């Protein structure tokens, strides 16, 4: 039986949620990973990478229209059957749990490196996850409203940083253009295409809460365009400042911001980067925690996802401390394992569901 969600978000709020969800973690870590493979032409890698974002929008909105009011973990049982649907739900529970623990470890490691080197990681994880849990308890509608303000702060903070970077960048660092051919560009596209641009598949859980579903496609495409412009500008300008050094730094854009603070009229601009990271990670983990609780709720046939917020948060706390031994393991995971795992869950499985559903519908129509 379809249960219409009581909470609702507007199309504008959905667009801001998509933008914050993607750029919050991509702006600091992904440029370095991309330049490892694409070198000076890695900014071009986002052109092919956007294809997975377009694919996610098309697949999730098509399925959402076919099964209005249901999330992907609910209508998957209608497509592939009860048991396979439950198995898919368990898979997504695992995936979102890994995502929350990974992002939390990234967040705590980043803040500890810059601001709180003496603080135990478990303290940072606990305080951060408690804040995210409180947001989830208030509901997706409150998270969306809060994110409207956060998104504007992030975008307004990024603009002057990009202008200052452009003023000191050396655009000769971008040459030679395609000097090694197209292959390095495609290699650089693996990380954003497999793990980030297709994160728009969260539409599979947010679409049922949209109060104007007919605007979902338009606002999602606008969000993807904004994400593309922001990330291309960041990667391109980072290369103009750091050059080949970009691929050797974990937080390359942070290094650019610190360099601006040293050579320009402003000092300690990394505080702006920290603020952007903290606010973005808060929204992203809150959404991931909300989706994870929904997955658990749907798997057990419960109606109120809030009953699972506390136990899921405590499990995520344990996972954030246990999942990786050090920052090197985390970086290797983000560079080599995560793109494949994310592509499987964010692009392949939804596309497979759409294909199976389309074949079944054609079969029924042919019988009629």
XYZ file of C-alpha atoms in Angstrom:
368
model
C 0.000 0.000 0.000
C 1.330 3.421 -0.959
C 1.778 5.784 1.966
C 1.972 9.454 1.022
C 4.743 11.126 3.003
C 3.548 13.896 5.294
C 6.691 15.957 4.864
C 7.164 17.857 1.641
C 9.931 19.864 0.021
C 9.754 22.385 -2.804
C 11.503 22.096 -6.166
C 13.914 24.886 -5.188
C 14.796 23.090 -1.958
C 15.407 19.878 -3.907
C 17.776 21.695 -6.251
C 19.777 23.150 -3.373
C 19.913 19.742 -1.671
C 21.348 18.151 -4.820
C 23.965 20.886 -5.216
C 25.110 20.760 -1.584
C 25.101 16.956 -1.506
C 27.514 16.700 -4.428
C 29.857 19.666 -4.047
C 30.262 19.431 -0.268
C 32.897 16.687 -0.428
C 34.025 16.925 -4.044
C 35.554 20.416 -3.891
C 38.452 19.557 -1.587
C 39.339 15.926 -2.290
C 38.463 15.138 -5.914
C 40.675 17.712 -7.751
C 43.812 15.996 -6.459
C 42.541 12.532 -7.419
C 41.589 13.710 -10.908
C 44.944 15.380 -11.582
C 46.711 12.129 -10.603
C 45.325 10.702 -13.856
C 44.266 13.585 -16.112
C 47.127 15.957 -15.254
C 46.715 19.486 -16.674
C 43.682 18.445 -18.739
C 41.728 16.953 -15.844
C 39.273 19.880 -15.863
C 37.984 18.457 -19.152
C 37.169 15.192 -17.391
C 33.929 16.632 -16.063
C 32.422 16.780 -19.556
C 32.198 12.972 -19.885
C 31.640 12.658 -16.126
C 28.372 14.593 -16.399
C 26.882 11.778 -18.446
C 26.365 9.659 -15.327
C 24.614 12.622 -13.704
C 22.243 12.919 -16.663
C 21.686 9.153 -16.555
C 20.801 9.267 -12.841
C 18.298 12.083 -13.362
C 16.571 10.281 -16.228
C 16.447 6.890 -14.513
C 15.289 8.067 -11.079
C 12.624 10.461 -12.362
C 11.294 7.864 -14.820
C 10.977 5.294 -12.039
C 9.548 7.909 -9.667
C 6.784 8.744 -12.146
C 5.945 5.082 -12.603
C 5.710 4.513 -8.834
C 4.519 7.812 -7.325
C 4.863 8.186 -3.566
C 7.345 5.308 -3.255
C 11.109 5.300 -2.789
C 13.481 3.058 -4.746
C 13.692 0.576 -1.861
C 9.891 0.282 -1.904
C 9.179 -0.086 -5.604
C 12.147 -2.397 -6.172
C 10.089 -5.192 -4.568
C 7.330 -4.516 -7.085
C 9.838 -4.755 -9.934
C 12.020 -7.748 -8.996
C 9.919 -9.460 -6.355
C 9.830 -9.497 -2.564
C 13.044 -11.392 -1.862
C 15.253 -9.704 -4.434
C 13.761 -6.367 -3.389
C 14.675 -7.105 0.233
C 18.193 -8.072 -0.865
C 18.474 -4.779 -2.741
C 17.303 -2.954 0.381
C 19.980 -4.673 2.476
C 22.577 -3.718 -0.128
C 21.588 -0.054 0.078
C 21.604 -0.184 3.873
C 25.195 -1.371 3.679
C 26.076 1.230 1.047
C 24.655 4.181 2.974
C 26.231 2.956 6.196
C 29.649 2.858 4.501
C 28.997 6.307 3.013
C 28.141 7.849 6.386
C 31.140 6.333 8.143
C 33.511 7.350 5.331
C 32.293 10.956 5.157
C 32.380 11.235 8.947
C 35.979 10.009 9.027
C 36.860 12.462 6.244
C 35.230 15.293 8.141
C 36.906 14.528 11.455
C 40.299 14.015 9.810
C 40.031 17.308 7.941
C 38.972 19.315 10.996
C 41.564 17.608 13.193
C 44.355 18.399 10.749
C 43.532 22.096 10.571
C 41.921 23.033 13.881
C 41.864 20.316 16.544
C 44.965 18.097 16.227
C 44.864 17.031 19.897
C 41.179 16.061 20.032
C 40.321 12.333 19.903
C 38.629 11.375 16.655
C 35.769 9.660 18.459
C 34.818 12.959 20.125
C 34.664 14.734 16.774
C 32.646 11.893 15.253
C 30.226 11.785 18.181
C 29.451 15.505 18.227
C 29.109 15.628 14.446
C 26.800 12.601 14.209
C 24.639 13.807 17.107
C 24.049 17.070 15.260
C 23.148 15.176 12.090
C 20.833 12.858 14.043
C 18.968 15.824 15.513
C 18.475 17.163 11.993
C 17.089 13.808 10.814
C 14.689 13.669 13.758
C 13.260 17.027 12.706
C 12.627 15.632 9.215
C 13.667 16.143 5.606
C 11.541 19.276 5.349
C 13.553 21.002 8.080
C 16.842 19.768 6.583
C 15.810 21.215 3.214
C 14.893 24.579 4.722
C 18.138 24.716 6.664
C 20.084 23.815 3.541
C 18.599 26.750 1.618
C 20.545 29.115 3.878
C 23.633 26.888 3.972
C 23.727 26.608 0.175
C 23.630 30.365 -0.250
C 26.422 30.802 2.298
C 28.560 28.204 0.501
C 27.999 29.749 -2.923
C 28.598 33.305 -1.700
C 31.785 32.174 0.080
C 33.103 30.338 -2.984
C 32.690 33.235 -5.410
C 35.353 35.592 -3.946
C 37.738 32.652 -3.491
C 37.427 31.771 -7.171
C 37.937 35.400 -8.200
C 41.073 35.716 -6.051
C 42.405 32.431 -7.427
C 41.826 33.554 -11.004
C 43.764 36.769 -10.327
C 46.956 34.894 -9.365
C 46.658 31.784 -11.510
C 49.014 31.001 -14.372
C 46.893 29.699 -17.235
C 50.000 28.427 -19.012
C 49.819 25.537 -16.516
C 46.888 24.222 -18.586
C 49.145 23.600 -21.593
C 49.596 21.489 -23.597
C 45.908 20.868 -24.221
C 45.366 17.153 -24.857
C 49.125 16.722 -25.161
C 48.828 13.057 -24.136
C 45.578 12.432 -25.976
C 42.079 11.731 -24.686
C 42.910 8.670 -22.545
C 44.205 10.607 -19.481
C 41.087 12.803 -19.614
C 38.869 9.717 -19.543
C 40.948 8.234 -16.698
C 40.484 11.450 -14.743
C 36.730 11.202 -15.314
C 36.445 7.834 -13.536
C 36.344 9.264 -10.012
C 33.753 12.035 -10.545
C 31.686 9.959 -12.994
C 31.617 6.823 -10.872
C 31.283 8.326 -7.416
C 30.035 11.905 -7.447
C 28.127 13.219 -10.464
C 25.757 10.245 -10.247
C 25.016 11.002 -6.594
C 21.928 12.694 -7.995
C 20.413 9.225 -7.677
C 19.312 10.337 -4.189
C 16.250 11.433 -6.169
C 15.177 7.826 -5.642
C 14.446 8.720 -2.005
C 13.714 12.464 -2.245
C 11.363 12.445 -5.246
C 8.354 11.139 -3.241
C 8.689 14.119 -0.875
C 8.591 16.705 -3.672
C 5.394 18.769 -3.607
C 5.602 19.528 -7.350
C 6.910 16.349 -9.008
C 6.540 17.781 -12.526
C 9.386 20.212 -11.758
C 11.839 17.499 -10.701
C 13.505 17.068 -14.101
C 14.005 20.793 -14.689
C 15.384 21.561 -11.244
C 17.657 18.492 -11.318
C 19.161 19.566 -14.645
C 19.708 23.076 -13.287
C 21.401 21.602 -10.203
C 23.642 19.403 -12.386
C 24.616 22.443 -14.470
C 25.509 24.440 -11.340
C 27.563 21.536 -9.989
C 29.377 21.215 -13.326
C 30.249 24.930 -13.511
C 31.444 25.101 -9.891
C 33.621 21.991 -10.036
C 35.146 22.762 -13.442
C 36.050 26.266 -12.192
C 37.605 24.859 -9.010
C 39.669 22.177 -10.770
C 40.770 24.512 -13.550
C 41.838 27.299 -11.181
C 43.548 24.849 -8.811
C 45.715 23.621 -11.685
C 46.597 27.195 -12.696
C 47.949 27.852 -9.191
C 49.526 24.531 -8.184
C 50.244 22.901 -11.522
C 51.537 19.292 -11.302
C 51.624 19.595 -7.501
C 47.810 19.334 -7.478
C 47.870 15.549 -7.912
C 50.175 15.082 -4.916
C 48.015 16.938 -2.366
C 45.073 15.446 -0.489
C 43.280 18.786 -0.128
C 44.578 20.669 -3.157
C 41.907 23.396 -3.211
C 42.582 24.062 0.470
C 46.256 24.594 -0.400
C 45.176 27.112 -3.039
C 43.114 29.003 -0.484
C 46.023 29.020 1.957
C 48.309 30.291 -0.808
C 45.877 33.123 -1.551
C 45.950 34.087 2.124
C 49.763 34.215 2.135
C 50.320 36.159 -1.082
C 47.260 38.423 -1.070
C 45.734 41.032 1.188
C 43.730 38.526 3.199
C 44.966 36.090 5.821
C 43.719 32.777 7.236
C 41.286 32.232 4.381
C 41.349 28.512 5.147
C 38.725 29.303 7.778
C 36.343 29.884 4.870
C 37.238 26.474 3.420
C 36.665 24.833 6.794
C 33.268 26.528 7.104
C 32.234 25.364 3.628
C 33.395 21.820 4.398
C 31.678 21.606 7.808
C 28.350 22.993 6.592
C 28.371 20.861 3.453
C 29.302 17.665 5.296
C 26.588 18.307 7.872
C 23.916 18.472 5.163
C 25.344 15.493 3.273
C 25.575 13.190 6.293
C 22.147 14.295 7.502
C 20.645 13.318 4.131
C 22.574 10.023 4.093
C 21.384 9.253 7.629
C 17.809 10.107 6.660
C 17.990 7.800 3.626
C 19.600 5.009 5.654
C 16.823 5.186 8.253
C 14.256 5.103 5.432
C 15.904 1.987 3.991
C 15.837 0.215 7.360
C 12.246 1.338 7.929
C 11.084 0.028 4.545
C 12.979 -3.244 4.929
C 11.129 -4.077 8.150
C 7.799 -2.649 6.989
C 7.725 0.127 9.594
C 6.039 3.497 9.116
C 8.147 5.828 11.261
C 11.807 6.076 10.263
C 12.597 8.199 13.330
C 12.551 5.088 15.523
C 15.801 3.971 13.864
C 17.724 7.253 14.055
C 19.395 6.626 17.421
C 20.616 3.037 16.845
C 21.732 3.835 13.291
C 23.648 6.880 14.538
C 25.441 4.853 17.217
C 26.385 2.165 14.687
C 27.700 4.881 12.365
C 29.815 6.245 15.207
C 31.446 2.850 15.688
C 31.928 2.460 11.954
C 33.565 5.877 11.542
C 36.273 4.894 14.026
C 36.700 1.341 12.751
C 36.363 1.557 8.948
C 39.885 2.773 8.020
C 43.134 2.547 9.982
C 44.582 5.811 8.681
C 44.261 8.547 6.064
C 46.265 6.596 3.477
C 43.726 3.768 3.449
C 40.935 6.318 3.120
C 42.647 8.022 0.175
C 43.233 4.690 -1.604
C 39.574 3.799 -1.072
C 38.386 7.135 -2.495
C 40.710 6.934 -5.493
C 40.323 3.285 -6.532
C 37.502 1.432 -4.717
C 34.801 4.038 -4.152
C 34.215 4.961 -7.839
C 33.471 1.317 -8.690
C 31.316 0.689 -5.616
C 29.412 3.928 -6.117
C 28.890 3.357 -9.846
C 27.429 -0.078 -9.127
C 24.964 1.289 -6.564
C 24.255 4.736 -7.973
C 24.099 4.027 -11.721
C 24.054 0.314 -12.550
C 21.408 -0.964 -10.107
C 18.833 1.804 -10.797
C 19.369 1.381 -14.549
C 18.912 -2.376 -14.172
C 15.645 -1.814 -12.265
C 14.405 0.501 -15.014
C 15.323 -2.017 -17.707
C 13.551 -4.889 -15.908
C 10.480 -2.747 -15.257
C 10.336 -1.624 -18.898
C 10.610 -5.228 -20.144
C 7.828 -6.365 -17.785
C 5.565 -3.505 -18.877
C 6.139 -4.280 -22.545
C 5.383 -7.942 -21.838
C 2.072 -7.058 -20.186
C 1.110 -4.733 -23.048
C 1.908 -7.380 -25.656
C -0.333 -9.872 -23.834
C -3.157 -7.368 -23.877
